[in-house]
PDB file of C-alpha atoms in Angstrom:
ATOM      1  CA  MET A  28      -6.792  -5.397   2.598  1.00 98.00           C
ATOM      2  CA  ARG A  29      -4.463  -3.315   4.690  1.00 98.00           C
ATOM      3  CA  HIS A  30      -6.101  -1.285   7.453  1.00 98.00           C
ATOM      4  CA  ALA A  31      -6.806   2.386   6.806  1.00 98.00           C
ATOM      5  CA  LYS A  32      -4.471   5.184   7.917  1.00 98.00           C
ATOM      6  CA  SER A  33      -4.116   5.199  11.683  1.00 98.00           C
ATOM      7  CA  ASP A  34      -3.416   7.941  14.163  1.00 98.00           C
ATOM      8  CA  TYR A  35      -0.508   7.968  16.622  1.00 97.00           C
ATOM      9  CA  PRO A  36      -1.892   9.431  19.870  1.00 97.00           C
ATOM     10  CA  ASP A  37       0.576   9.797  22.727  1.00 97.00           C
ATOM     11  CA  GLY A  38       0.410   7.077  25.328  1.00 97.00           C
ATOM     12  CA  VAL A  39      -1.686   4.698  23.221  1.00 98.00           C
ATOM     13  CA  ALA A  40      -0.321   1.193  22.656  1.00 98.00           C
ATOM     14  CA  ASP A  41       0.146   0.135  19.012  1.00 98.00           C
ATOM     15  CA  HIS A  42      -2.686  -2.420  19.188  1.00 98.00           C
ATOM     16  CA  ASP A  43      -5.093   0.293  20.370  1.00 98.00           C
ATOM     17  CA  ARG A  44      -4.284   3.031  17.849  1.00 98.00           C
ATOM     18  CA  PRO A  45      -7.435   4.422  16.196  1.00 98.00           C
ATOM     19  CA  LEU A  46      -7.961   5.562  12.632  1.00 98.00           C
ATOM     20  CA  ALA A  47      -6.890   9.047  11.607  1.00 98.00           C
ATOM     21  CA  ALA A  48      -9.395  11.341   9.850  1.00 98.00           C
ATOM     22  CA  ARG A  49      -7.860  10.360   6.492  1.00 98.00           C
ATOM     23  CA  GLY A  50      -8.273   6.689   7.404  1.00 98.00           C
ATOM     24  CA  ILE A  51     -11.946   7.127   8.193  1.00 98.00           C
ATOM     25  CA  ARG A  52     -12.506   8.669   4.757  1.00 98.00           C
ATOM     26  CA  GLU A  53     -10.391   6.146   2.858  1.00 98.00           C
ATOM     27  CA  ALA A  54     -11.910   3.090   4.576  1.00 98.00           C
ATOM     28  CA  ALA A  55     -15.319   4.261   3.350  1.00 98.00           C
ATOM     29  CA  LEU A  56     -13.886   4.653  -0.172  1.00 98.00           C
ATOM     30  CA  ALA A  57     -12.452   1.131   0.065  1.00 98.00           C
ATOM     31  CA  GLY A  58     -15.860  -0.254   1.022  1.00 98.00           C
ATOM     32  CA  ASP A  59     -17.496   1.570  -1.877  1.00 98.00           C
ATOM     33  CA  TRP A  60     -14.904   0.137  -4.280  1.00 98.00           C
ATOM     34  CA  ILE A  61     -15.308  -3.395  -2.935  1.00 98.00           C
ATOM     35  CA  ARG A  62     -19.102  -3.269  -3.316  1.00 98.00           C
ATOM     36  CA  ALA A  63     -18.847  -1.827  -6.855  1.00 98.00           C
ATOM     37  CA  ASN A  64     -16.107  -4.121  -8.186  1.00 98.00           C
ATOM     38  CA  LEU A  65     -16.150  -7.457  -6.385  1.00 97.00           C
ATOM     39  CA  PRO A  66     -18.628 -10.209  -5.617  1.00 97.00           C
ATOM     40  CA  ALA A  67     -20.455  -9.703  -2.332  1.00 97.00           C
ATOM     41  CA  VAL A  68     -18.204 -10.355   0.653  1.00 98.00           C
ATOM     42  CA  ASP A  69     -19.701 -13.212   2.639  1.00 96.00           C
ATOM     43  CA  ALA A  70     -17.058 -13.511   5.383  1.00 98.00           C
ATOM     44  CA  VAL A  71     -14.453 -11.254   7.006  1.00 98.00           C
ATOM     45  CA  LEU A  72     -11.311 -12.292   8.821  1.00 98.00           C
ATOM     46  CA  CYS A  73      -9.956  -9.286  10.720  1.00 98.00           C
ATOM     47  CA  SER A  74      -7.064  -8.527  13.041  1.00 98.00           C
ATOM     48  CA  THR A  75      -8.050  -7.601  16.585  1.00 98.00           C
ATOM     49  CA  ALA A  76      -6.265  -4.215  16.456  1.00 98.00           C
ATOM     50  CA  ALA A  77      -8.461  -1.135  16.897  1.00 98.00           C
ATOM     51  CA  ARG A  78      -7.474   0.277  13.502  1.00 98.00           C
ATOM     52  CA  THR A  79      -8.470  -2.899  11.643  1.00 98.00           C
ATOM     53  CA  ARG A  80     -11.785  -3.138  13.482  1.00 98.00           C
ATOM     54  CA  GLN A  81     -12.495   0.524  12.707  1.00 98.00           C
ATOM     55  CA  THR A  82     -11.477  -0.007   9.085  1.00 98.00           C
ATOM     56  CA  LEU A  83     -14.014  -2.818   8.788  1.00 98.00           C
ATOM     57  CA  GLU A  84     -16.708  -0.713  10.424  1.00 98.00           C
ATOM     58  CA  ARG A  85     -16.054   2.215   8.063  1.00 98.00           C
ATOM     59  CA  THR A  86     -16.122   0.042   4.929  1.00 98.00           C
ATOM     60  CA  GLY A  87     -19.768  -0.725   5.620  1.00 98.00           C
ATOM     61  CA  ILE A  88     -19.201  -4.368   4.643  1.00 98.00           C
ATOM     62  CA  ASP A  89     -21.991  -6.394   6.231  1.00 96.00           C
ATOM     63  CA  ALA A  90     -20.840  -9.988   6.527  1.00 98.00           C
ATOM     64  CA  PRO A  91     -20.065 -12.452   9.322  1.00 98.00           C
ATOM     65  CA  VAL A  92     -16.781 -11.503  11.022  1.00 98.00           C
ATOM     66  CA  GLN A  93     -14.184 -13.469  12.916  1.00 98.00           C
ATOM     67  CA  PHE A  94     -11.491 -11.477  14.729  1.00 98.00           C
ATOM     68  CA  ALA A  95      -8.103 -13.176  14.861  1.00 98.00           C
ATOM     69  CA  GLN A  96      -5.433 -12.022  17.302  1.00 98.00           C
ATOM     70  CA  ARG A  97      -2.861 -13.980  15.300  1.00 97.00           C
ATOM     71  CA  ILE A  98      -3.235 -11.610  12.311  1.00 98.00           C
ATOM     72  CA  TYR A  99      -1.959  -8.703  14.397  1.00 98.00           C
ATOM     73  CA  ASP A 100       1.840  -8.417  14.024  1.00 95.00           C
ATOM     74  CA  ALA A 101       1.799 -11.674  12.049  1.00 96.00           C
ATOM     75  CA  ARG A 102       4.213 -13.340   9.711  1.00 96.00           C
ATOM     76  CA  PRO A 103       2.767 -14.170   6.270  1.00 97.00           C
ATOM     77  CA  GLY A 104       2.573 -17.903   7.070  1.00 96.00           C
ATOM     78  CA  THR A 105       0.427 -17.158  10.104  1.00 97.00           C
ATOM     79  CA  VAL A 106      -2.031 -15.142   8.000  1.00 98.00           C
ATOM     80  CA  ILE A 107      -2.231 -17.950   5.440  1.00 97.00           C
ATOM     81  CA  ASP A 108      -2.820 -20.411   8.290  1.00 97.00           C
ATOM     82  CA  GLU A 109      -5.725 -18.262   9.496  1.00 98.00           C
ATOM     83  CA  ILE A 110      -7.129 -18.153   5.943  1.00 98.00           C
ATOM     84  CA  ASN A 111      -6.775 -21.959   5.738  1.00 97.00           C
ATOM     85  CA  GLY A 112      -9.175 -22.169   8.689  1.00 97.00           C
ATOM     86  CA  ALA A 113     -11.882 -19.989   7.104  1.00 97.00           C
ATOM     87  CA  THR A 114     -14.315 -22.815   6.410  1.00 96.00           C
ATOM     88  CA  SER A 115     -14.150 -24.146   9.959  1.00 96.00           C
ATOM     89  CA  ARG A 116     -14.257 -20.632  11.448  1.00 96.00           C
ATOM     90  CA  PHE A 117     -17.413 -19.650   9.562  1.00 97.00           C
ATOM     91  CA  GLY A 118     -19.097 -23.061   9.395  1.00 95.00           C
ATOM     92  CA  THR A 119     -19.386 -22.722   5.625  1.00 93.00           C
ATOM     93  CA  ASP A 120     -17.074 -22.269   2.661  1.00 92.00           C
ATOM     94  CA  PRO A 121     -17.028 -18.500   1.995  1.00 97.00           C
ATOM     95  CA  SER A 122     -17.082 -17.516  -1.666  1.00 96.00           C
ATOM     96  CA  THR A 123     -15.539 -14.098  -1.050  1.00 97.00           C
ATOM     97  CA  LEU A 124     -13.370 -13.667   2.027  1.00 98.00           C
ATOM     98  CA  LEU A 125     -12.121 -10.229   3.058  1.00 98.00           C
ATOM     99  CA  VAL A 126      -8.975 -10.315   5.193  1.00 98.00           C
ATOM    100  CA  ILE A 127      -8.030  -7.075   6.968  1.00 98.00           C
ATOM    101  CA  GLY A 128      -4.523  -6.971   8.346  1.00 98.00           C
ATOM    102  CA  HIS A 129      -1.229  -5.158   8.582  1.00 98.00           C
ATOM    103  CA  GLU A 130       1.996  -4.569   6.732  1.00 98.00           C
ATOM    104  CA  PRO A 131       4.369  -6.161   5.985  1.00 97.00           C
ATOM    105  CA  ALA A 132       2.296  -9.356   6.155  1.00 98.00           C
ATOM    106  CA  VAL A 133      -0.526  -8.232   3.843  1.00 98.00           C
ATOM    107  CA  SER A 134       1.721  -7.533   0.857  1.00 98.00           C
ATOM    108  CA  ALA A 135       3.789 -10.660   1.483  1.00 98.00           C
ATOM    109  CA  VAL A 136       0.643 -12.807   1.593  1.00 98.00           C
ATOM    110  CA  ALA A 137      -0.734 -11.282  -1.637  1.00 98.00           C
ATOM    111  CA  LEU A 138       2.573 -11.795  -3.445  1.00 98.00           C
ATOM    112  CA  GLY A 139       3.198 -15.215  -1.919  1.00 97.00           C
ATOM    113  CA  LEU A 140      -0.204 -16.567  -2.890  1.00 97.00           C
ATOM    114  CA  SER A 141       0.073 -15.171  -6.409  1.00 96.00           C
ATOM    115  CA  ASP A 142       0.837 -17.515  -9.264  1.00 95.00           C
ATOM    116  CA  GLY A 143       2.863 -14.722 -10.918  1.00 93.00           C
ATOM    117  CA  SER A 144       0.502 -14.112 -13.834  1.00 94.00           C
ATOM    118  CA  ASN A 145      -0.259 -10.427 -13.090  1.00 97.00           C
ATOM    119  CA  ARG A 146       3.155  -8.779 -13.148  1.00 97.00           C
ATOM    120  CA  SER A 147       1.800  -5.238 -13.168  1.00 97.00           C
ATOM    121  CA  ALA A 148      -0.208  -5.671  -9.967  1.00 98.00           C
ATOM    122  CA  ALA A 149       2.637  -7.599  -8.324  1.00 98.00           C
ATOM    123  CA  GLU A 150       5.093  -4.832  -9.166  1.00 98.00           C
ATOM    124  CA  SER A 151       2.771  -2.193  -7.677  1.00 98.00           C
ATOM    125  CA  ILE A 152       2.409  -4.234  -4.487  1.00 98.00           C
ATOM    126  CA  SER A 153       6.173  -4.728  -4.306  1.00 97.00           C
ATOM    127  CA  LEU A 154       6.755  -0.987  -4.513  1.00 97.00           C
ATOM    128  CA  LYS A 155       4.257  -0.061  -1.806  1.00 97.00           C
ATOM    129  CA  PHE A 156       1.121  -1.431  -0.181  1.00 98.00           C
ATOM    130  CA  PRO A 157      -0.398   1.763   1.238  1.00 98.00           C
ATOM    131  CA  THR A 158      -3.053   1.997   3.922  1.00 98.00           C
ATOM    132  CA  SER A 159      -6.545   0.998   2.708  1.00 98.00           C
ATOM    133  CA  ALA A 160      -5.061  -0.799  -0.304  1.00 98.00           C
ATOM    134  CA  ILE A 161      -6.770  -3.940  -1.573  1.00 98.00           C
ATOM    135  CA  ALA A 162      -5.189  -6.909  -3.322  1.00 98.00           C
ATOM    136  CA  VAL A 163      -7.769  -9.112  -5.012  1.00 98.00           C
ATOM    137  CA  VAL A 164      -6.751 -12.734  -5.429  1.00 97.00           C
ATOM    138  CA  ARG A 165      -8.772 -15.565  -6.930  1.00 97.00           C
ATOM    139  CA  VAL A 166      -8.219 -18.756  -4.998  1.00 94.00           C
ATOM    140  CA  ASN A 167      -7.767 -21.867  -7.112  1.00 84.00           C
ATOM    141  CA  SER A 168      -8.532 -24.364  -4.327  1.00 90.00           C
ATOM    142  CA  SER A 169     -10.531 -24.715  -1.141  1.00 93.00           C
ATOM    143  CA  TRP A 170      -9.498 -22.401   1.702  1.00 96.00           C
ATOM    144  CA  ASP A 171      -7.950 -25.223   3.698  1.00 96.00           C
ATOM    145  CA  GLN A 172      -5.727 -26.190   0.745  1.00 95.00           C
ATOM    146  CA  LEU A 173      -4.575 -22.645  -0.098  1.00 96.00           C
ATOM    147  CA  ALA A 174      -0.783 -22.472  -0.302  1.00 95.00           C
ATOM    148  CA  LEU A 175       1.975 -20.351  -1.816  1.00 96.00           C
ATOM    149  CA  GLY A 176       1.406 -19.820  -5.533  1.00 96.00           C
ATOM    150  CA  GLY A 177      -2.151 -21.149  -5.183  1.00 95.00           C
ATOM    151  CA  ALA A 178      -4.046 -18.036  -6.266  1.00 97.00           C
ATOM    152  CA  THR A 179      -4.231 -15.580  -9.138  1.00 97.00           C
ATOM    153  CA  LEU A 180      -3.581 -11.932  -8.334  1.00 98.00           C
ATOM    154  CA  MET A 181      -6.428 -10.213 -10.149  1.00 98.00           C
ATOM    155  CA  ARG A 182      -6.180  -6.552  -9.142  1.00 97.00           C
ATOM    156  CA  PHE A 183      -4.532  -4.110  -6.807  1.00 98.00           C
ATOM    157  CA  HIS A 184      -6.427  -0.979  -5.831  1.00 98.00           C
ATOM    158  CA  VAL A 185      -5.569   1.996  -3.617  1.00 98.00           C
ATOM    159  CA  PRO A 186      -8.706   3.984  -2.706  1.00 96.00           C
ATOM    160  CA  ARG A 187      -8.046   7.702  -2.610  1.00 92.00           C
TER     161      ARG A 187
END
């Protein structure tokens, strides 16, 4: 999931930017969609940026959370590396892991992990991965073995 729409207050560092009013509303819509359409989230891996933390809070997802500085301003390989460590981070093998991060890494990770079977969703992601958007991928291996092409892109949703 990409963080919700952020604000750009003067004098605030990028890492500390809060959500905009639209982001607050859309993060809640994203949480509603996740609860209605996906298995229960049992672990969350989230960037340390203020806007990602606030996105998580506004989704209302209640699951164990690990905040990862490396997801902020990350390259796709770094995000995948963080996902590979999910089992050790949470002390269990999460069934449904929610990752909240930033562009351009989020779209690159979704497309890179995809086995290419859902062309429609991949095309939508390639065109634009808006704020609050959610790419749902089914992992075909354990988290520590997840690699490029190792997941099926199931859906792409933009809550509005």
